[in-house]
Amino acid sequence: LARQRTDAGIRQRQANDRLEVAVAARTAELELENRELARDLAEGARLASTLERREAQLAEAQAITHIGSWNWDIGSDRMSWSSELTRMLGLDASAAYGTFADYLARVHPDDRERVNATVRAPLLSREPCQSTEPIVRTDGAVRLLRTMGGVWTDATGTVSALYAAILDVTESTRREQVQTMQHEITKVLVHAPAWHEAAVESMRIFCETLDWALGQIWTVDADRDLIRFRHAWSRQDAAAFIAASKALVFRRGQGLPGRTWLAAAPQWIEDTPADPARPRARWAEQCGLHGALCFPLTAGGRVLGVLEFFAVERRRPQDELLQVLNALGSQLGEYIVRNRAELLLRESEERFRLLIEGVEEYAIVMLDPQGRVATWNSGAARINGYGAEEILG
């Protein structure tokens, strides 16, 4: 029995020794795994910190350069928007996610179908895409965004996501449009035979280039201290509004034309129908006219008339355009004065010519500085016996 107890003790000690060795080995393994895990966690934290820092740097760079971006995961239809893009869209900075349909809903209705087809094209072609779309912000303002997109593919070559950089090109496009408008109107002023024809053509150029729906010109009647409607040019049916304008005359300070006349400076209305006290608000609403702009035609410190324009949506004042309109109003005003003077001169010359031609009792002849016959009236032909075609020159 003692021998058996001794053998059992030996076996127990041997088992304990083996267990201690196993525990020590496992402990060493766990310590190694813990160190590796701690190292991995530290590396993960470092990578997370680096990623966070880079994302912050990217957001700051986008804010400085005014470049937004979106990423569209095709499988989940989840689209993430950068903070700069949410600013462009007029959204709260927390609205960083949505679907492609959410983004498309902010595109102007007239352009949605085109933008939808353009952005989806890389899903099949795998080629980069470009699109310029007018976006209606939450505050109603319209901004022009340029989208430049590409694709990501997975290991199988399937398109898994689309990405795009977004530029707000509203201001640069407006500057180009204003420059084009100025150039085209200057050409009109060179070739138009009469000021009212130049005014109508200038209104057409202004409306078509800068996307306004209706233009009207009013001229000042200084003798009666009134401003009257003269001509209109429209891109849409605004007959009721034009008829209302024709039926009205304004005194200095009355209505949009009268206020512009009094101020001798451009006037801007964001939404004409919003103020029912305006004389033509009812007709503006009936014809779908909202934003309004009016600027004076000036020459020699006098207001000769005004040009007013209306848009189909609300329009916020554009400082750069207002500055251009001051110069354009002076250019058109000086043209009107010059054209009227030329017209009066031509009329005077024509009256003089008719008067001279009608005199048969006297020979009236004019010579140029070189002594050549420049005019030869009917009296000269009767008295001298030579017709004008025989003697002129």
Coordinates of C-alpha atoms in Angstrom, one line a residue, residues 23-365:
V23 CA 0.6 26.4 -18.6
A24 CA 3.9 28.3 -18.9
A25 CA 4.1 27.6 -22.7
R26 CA 0.5 28.7 -23.1
T27 CA 1.1 31.8 -21.0
A28 CA 4.1 32.7 -23.1
E29 CA 1.9 32.2 -26.2
L30 CA -0.8 34.4 -24.8
E31 CA 1.7 37.0 -23.8
L32 CA 3.0 37.0 -27.3
E33 CA -0.5 37.2 -28.8
N34 CA -1.3 40.0 -26.4
R35 CA 1.8 42.0 -27.4
E36 CA 0.9 41.4 -31.1
L37 CA -2.7 42.4 -30.4
A38 CA -1.6 45.5 -28.5
R39 CA 0.7 46.3 -31.4
D40 CA -2.1 45.8 -33.9
L41 CA -4.5 47.9 -31.8
A42 CA -1.8 50.7 -31.7
E43 CA -1.3 50.4 -35.4
G44 CA -5.1 50.4 -35.9
A45 CA -5.4 53.5 -33.7
R46 CA -2.6 55.1 -35.6
L47 CA -4.1 54.3 -39.0
A48 CA -7.5 55.5 -37.7
S49 CA -5.9 58.7 -36.5
T50 CA -4.1 59.1 -39.8
L51 CA -7.3 58.4 -41.8
E52 CA -9.2 60.9 -39.7
R53 CA -6.5 63.5 -40.1
R54 CA -6.4 63.0 -43.9
E55 CA -10.2 63.2 -44.1
A56 CA -10.0 66.5 -42.2
Q57 CA -7.3 67.7 -44.5
L58 CA -9.3 66.7 -47.5
A59 CA -12.4 68.5 -46.2
E60 CA -10.4 71.6 -45.5
A61 CA -8.8 71.4 -49.0
Q62 CA -12.3 71.1 -50.5
A63 CA -13.5 74.0 -48.5
I64 CA -10.6 76.2 -49.7
T65 CA -10.8 75.2 -53.3
H66 CA -14.7 75.0 -53.3
I67 CA -14.6 71.4 -54.7
G68 CA -17.2 69.0 -53.3
S69 CA -17.4 65.2 -53.9
W70 CA -19.7 62.3 -53.6
N71 CA -19.3 58.5 -53.5
W72 CA -22.1 56.2 -54.7
D73 CA -22.0 52.6 -53.5
I74 CA -24.0 50.8 -56.2
G75 CA -24.9 47.7 -54.2
S76 CA -26.4 49.6 -51.3
D77 CA -27.4 52.6 -53.3
R78 CA -25.8 54.7 -50.6
M79 CA -24.3 58.0 -51.6
S80 CA -22.0 59.9 -49.2
W81 CA -21.6 63.7 -49.7
S82 CA -18.7 65.7 -48.6
S83 CA -19.3 68.7 -46.3
E84 CA -18.4 71.1 -49.2
L85 CA -21.1 69.4 -51.4
T86 CA -23.7 69.7 -48.7
R87 CA -22.8 73.4 -48.5
M88 CA -23.3 73.8 -52.3
L89 CA -26.7 72.1 -52.0
G90 CA -27.7 74.3 -49.1
L91 CA -28.0 71.4 -46.7
D92 CA -27.1 71.1 -43.1
A93 CA -23.6 69.7 -42.6
S94 CA -25.0 66.6 -40.9
A95 CA -26.8 65.6 -44.1
A96 CA -23.8 63.6 -45.4
Y97 CA -25.7 60.6 -46.8
G98 CA -28.5 59.9 -49.2
T99 CA -29.3 58.0 -52.4
F100 CA -28.6 58.9 -56.0
A101 CA -32.4 59.7 -56.3
D102 CA -32.0 62.2 -53.4
Y103 CA -29.2 64.0 -55.3
L104 CA -31.1 63.8 -58.6
A105 CA -34.2 65.4 -56.9
R106 CA -32.1 68.5 -56.4
V107 CA -31.3 68.9 -60.1
H108 CA -33.5 71.3 -62.0
P109 CA -36.5 69.3 -63.4
D110 CA -35.6 70.3 -67.0
D111 CA -32.2 68.6 -66.7
R112 CA -32.9 65.5 -64.6
E113 CA -33.3 63.1 -67.4
R114 CA -30.0 64.2 -69.1
V115 CA -28.0 64.2 -65.8
N116 CA -29.4 60.7 -64.9
A117 CA -28.3 59.3 -68.2
T118 CA -24.9 61.0 -68.0
V119 CA -24.0 59.9 -64.5
R120 CA -25.2 56.3 -65.1
A121 CA -23.3 55.9 -68.3
P122 CA -20.0 54.7 -66.7
L123 CA -21.8 51.7 -65.2
L124 CA -21.7 50.3 -68.7
S125 CA -18.9 52.1 -70.4
R126 CA -16.5 52.3 -67.4
E127 CA -15.4 55.6 -68.9
P128 CA -15.2 58.8 -66.9
C129 CA -18.2 61.2 -67.2
Q130 CA -18.7 64.9 -67.1
S131 CA -21.9 66.8 -66.6
T132 CA -23.0 70.4 -65.9
E133 CA -26.3 70.6 -64.0
P134 CA -28.3 73.4 -62.5
I135 CA -29.1 72.6 -58.8
V136 CA -32.0 74.0 -57.0
R137 CA -30.8 74.7 -53.4
T138 CA -33.1 74.3 -50.4
D139 CA -33.4 78.2 -50.3
G140 CA -34.6 78.2 -53.9
A141 CA -31.4 79.6 -55.4
V142 CA -30.1 77.9 -58.6
R143 CA -26.4 77.0 -58.7
L144 CA -24.6 75.5 -61.7
L145 CA -22.5 72.5 -60.7
R146 CA -19.9 70.7 -62.9
T147 CA -19.6 67.0 -62.2
M148 CA -16.5 64.9 -63.1
G149 CA -16.9 61.3 -62.2
G150 CA -15.2 57.9 -62.5
V151 CA -15.7 54.2 -61.5
W152 CA -14.3 51.7 -59.0
T153 CA -14.4 48.0 -59.8
D154 CA -14.1 45.0 -57.6
A155 CA -11.8 41.9 -58.1
T156 CA -14.2 40.5 -60.7
G157 CA -14.1 43.7 -62.7
T158 CA -17.7 44.6 -61.8
V159 CA -18.4 48.3 -61.2
S160 CA -18.9 48.6 -57.4
A161 CA -19.1 52.3 -57.0
L162 CA -19.0 55.7 -58.7
Y163 CA -17.2 58.8 -57.4
A164 CA -17.3 62.4 -58.6
A165 CA -15.6 65.7 -57.9
I166 CA -18.0 68.7 -58.0
L167 CA -17.2 72.3 -58.9
D168 CA -19.6 75.2 -58.5
V169 CA -19.2 77.1 -61.8
T170 CA -22.1 79.5 -61.3
E171 CA -20.0 82.6 -61.0
S172 CA -17.5 81.8 -63.8
T173 CA -20.3 80.9 -66.1
R174 CA -22.1 84.1 -65.3
R175 CA -19.0 86.1 -66.0
E176 CA -18.6 84.4 -69.4
Q177 CA -22.3 85.0 -70.2
V178 CA -22.1 88.7 -69.2
Q179 CA -19.0 89.2 -71.4
T180 CA -20.8 87.5 -74.3
M181 CA -23.8 89.6 -73.7
Q182 CA -21.8 92.8 -73.7
H183 CA -19.9 91.9 -76.8
E184 CA -23.1 91.0 -78.7
I185 CA -24.9 94.2 -77.7
T186 CA -21.9 96.3 -78.7
K187 CA -22.1 94.7 -82.2
V188 CA -25.8 95.6 -82.3
L189 CA -25.1 99.2 -81.5
V190 CA -22.6 99.4 -84.4
H191 CA -25.0 98.1 -87.0
A192 CA -28.6 98.9 -85.9
P193 CA -30.2 101.7 -88.0
A194 CA -32.4 103.1 -85.2
W195 CA -32.3 103.2 -81.4
H196 CA -35.6 101.3 -80.9
E197 CA -34.4 98.5 -83.1
A198 CA -31.1 98.4 -81.1
A199 CA -33.1 98.3 -77.9
V200 CA -35.3 95.4 -78.9
E201 CA -32.3 93.4 -80.2
S202 CA -30.4 94.2 -77.0
M203 CA -33.3 92.9 -74.9
R204 CA -33.3 89.7 -76.9
I205 CA -29.6 89.2 -76.4
F206 CA -29.9 89.9 -72.7
C207 CA -32.8 87.5 -72.2
E208 CA -31.3 84.6 -74.2
T209 CA -27.8 84.9 -72.9
L210 CA -28.6 85.4 -69.2
D211 CA -31.8 83.4 -69.1
W212 CA -34.4 86.0 -68.5
A213 CA -38.0 85.5 -69.8
L214 CA -39.2 89.0 -70.7
G215 CA -37.6 92.4 -71.5
Q216 CA -39.4 95.8 -71.7
I217 CA -38.1 99.3 -72.5
W218 CA -39.7 102.4 -71.1
T219 CA -38.8 106.0 -72.2
V220 CA -39.0 109.2 -70.2
D221 CA -41.4 111.9 -71.4
A222 CA -39.6 114.9 -69.7
D223 CA -42.3 117.4 -70.8
R224 CA -45.1 115.5 -68.9
D225 CA -42.8 114.1 -66.2
L226 CA -43.9 110.5 -67.1
I227 CA -42.3 107.3 -68.2
R228 CA -44.1 105.2 -70.8
F229 CA -43.9 101.7 -72.2
R230 CA -42.3 101.5 -75.7
H231 CA -41.3 98.0 -76.7
A232 CA -41.1 94.4 -75.4
W233 CA -39.4 91.1 -76.2
S234 CA -40.4 87.8 -74.7
R235 CA -39.3 84.2 -74.7
Q236 CA -42.7 82.9 -73.4
D237 CA -46.3 83.9 -73.3
A238 CA -46.4 87.1 -71.3
A239 CA -49.2 88.8 -73.3
A240 CA -51.2 89.8 -70.2
F241 CA -48.3 91.3 -68.4
I242 CA -47.2 93.2 -71.6
A243 CA -50.7 94.5 -72.1
A244 CA -50.8 95.7 -68.5
S245 CA -47.5 97.5 -69.0
K246 CA -48.8 99.2 -72.2
A247 CA -51.9 100.5 -70.3
L248 CA -49.9 102.1 -67.5
V249 CA -47.8 105.2 -67.3
F250 CA -45.7 105.9 -64.2
R251 CA -44.5 109.1 -62.6
R252 CA -41.1 109.4 -61.1
G253 CA -40.9 107.0 -58.2
Q254 CA -43.9 104.9 -59.2
G255 CA -43.7 101.2 -60.1
L256 CA -40.4 99.6 -60.9
P257 CA -39.7 101.8 -64.0
G258 CA -40.5 105.0 -62.0
R259 CA -38.3 103.9 -59.0
T260 CA -35.4 103.2 -61.3
W261 CA -35.9 106.6 -63.0
L262 CA -35.9 108.3 -59.6
A263 CA -32.9 106.4 -58.3
A264 CA -31.0 106.6 -61.6
A265 CA -29.6 103.2 -60.5
P266 CA -30.4 99.5 -61.1
Q267 CA -33.3 98.0 -59.0
W268 CA -33.7 94.3 -58.2
I269 CA -36.7 92.4 -57.0
E270 CA -36.3 88.8 -55.9
D271 CA -40.0 87.9 -56.3
T272 CA -42.5 90.4 -57.9
P273 CA -45.8 88.5 -57.1
A274 CA -44.7 88.3 -53.4
D275 CA -45.7 91.9 -52.9
P276 CA -49.4 92.4 -54.0
A277 CA -49.0 96.2 -53.6
R278 CA -46.8 96.3 -56.8
P279 CA -48.9 97.7 -59.7
R280 CA -48.4 94.7 -62.0
A281 CA -48.0 91.9 -59.3
R282 CA -51.3 90.2 -60.3
W283 CA -50.2 90.0 -64.0
A284 CA -46.7 88.9 -63.1
E285 CA -48.2 86.0 -61.1
Q286 CA -50.6 85.1 -63.9
C287 CA -47.7 84.9 -66.4
G288 CA -45.4 83.1 -64.0
L289 CA -42.9 86.0 -63.7
H290 CA -41.0 86.3 -60.5
G291 CA -37.5 87.8 -60.3
A292 CA -37.2 91.3 -61.7
L293 CA -34.4 93.6 -62.7
C294 CA -34.5 97.2 -64.0
F295 CA -31.7 99.6 -64.9
P296 CA -31.6 103.1 -66.3
L297 CA -30.4 104.3 -69.7
T298 CA -28.4 107.5 -69.0
A299 CA -26.6 110.2 -70.9
G300 CA -25.2 113.4 -69.7
G301 CA -26.5 112.8 -66.2
R302 CA -30.1 112.4 -67.4
V303 CA -32.2 109.2 -67.4
L304 CA -33.6 108.8 -70.9
G305 CA -35.5 105.5 -70.1
V306 CA -35.2 102.2 -68.4
L307 CA -34.9 98.5 -69.4
E308 CA -36.6 96.0 -67.2
F309 CA -36.4 92.2 -67.2
F310 CA -38.3 89.4 -65.6
A311 CA -37.4 85.7 -64.8
V312 CA -39.6 82.7 -64.3
E313 CA -38.0 82.0 -60.9
R314 CA -36.9 84.0 -58.0
R315 CA -33.6 85.7 -58.6
R316 CA -31.2 86.9 -56.0
P317 CA -29.3 90.2 -56.7
Q318 CA -25.9 89.6 -58.4
D319 CA -23.5 92.4 -57.5
E320 CA -21.2 91.8 -60.5
L321 CA -24.1 92.0 -62.9
L322 CA -25.4 95.2 -61.3
Q323 CA -22.0 96.8 -61.8
V324 CA -22.0 95.8 -65.5
L325 CA -25.5 97.2 -66.0
N326 CA -24.4 100.7 -64.9
A327 CA -21.9 100.7 -67.7
L328 CA -24.3 99.1 -70.2
G329 CA -27.1 101.6 -69.3
S330 CA -24.7 104.5 -70.0
Q331 CA -23.6 102.8 -73.3
L332 CA -27.2 102.4 -74.5
G333 CA -28.1 105.9 -73.3
E334 CA -25.3 107.5 -75.2
Y335 CA -26.2 105.5 -78.2
I336 CA -29.8 106.7 -78.0
V337 CA -28.7 110.3 -77.9
R338 CA -26.3 109.9 -80.8
N339 CA -28.9 108.0 -82.8
R340 CA -31.5 110.6 -82.2
A341 CA -29.1 113.3 -83.2
E342 CA -28.2 111.4 -86.4
L343 CA -31.8 110.9 -87.2
L344 CA -32.6 114.6 -86.7
L345 CA -29.6 115.5 -88.9
R346 CA -30.8 113.1 -91.6
E347 CA -34.3 114.5 -91.4
S348 CA -32.9 118.1 -91.6
E349 CA -30.7 117.2 -94.6
E350 CA -33.7 115.5 -96.3
R351 CA -35.9 118.6 -95.7
F352 CA -33.1 120.8 -97.1
R353 CA -32.7 118.5 -100.1
L354 CA -36.4 118.5 -100.8
L355 CA -36.5 122.3 -100.4
I356 CA -33.6 122.8 -102.8
E357 CA -34.9 120.3 -105.3
G358 CA -38.3 122.1 -105.3
V359 CA -36.9 125.5 -106.3
E360 CA -37.1 125.9 -110.1
E361 CA -36.8 129.7 -110.3
Y362 CA -33.2 129.7 -109.2
A363 CA -30.2 127.6 -110.0
I364 CA -28.8 126.3 -106.7
V365 CA -25.4 124.6 -107.0

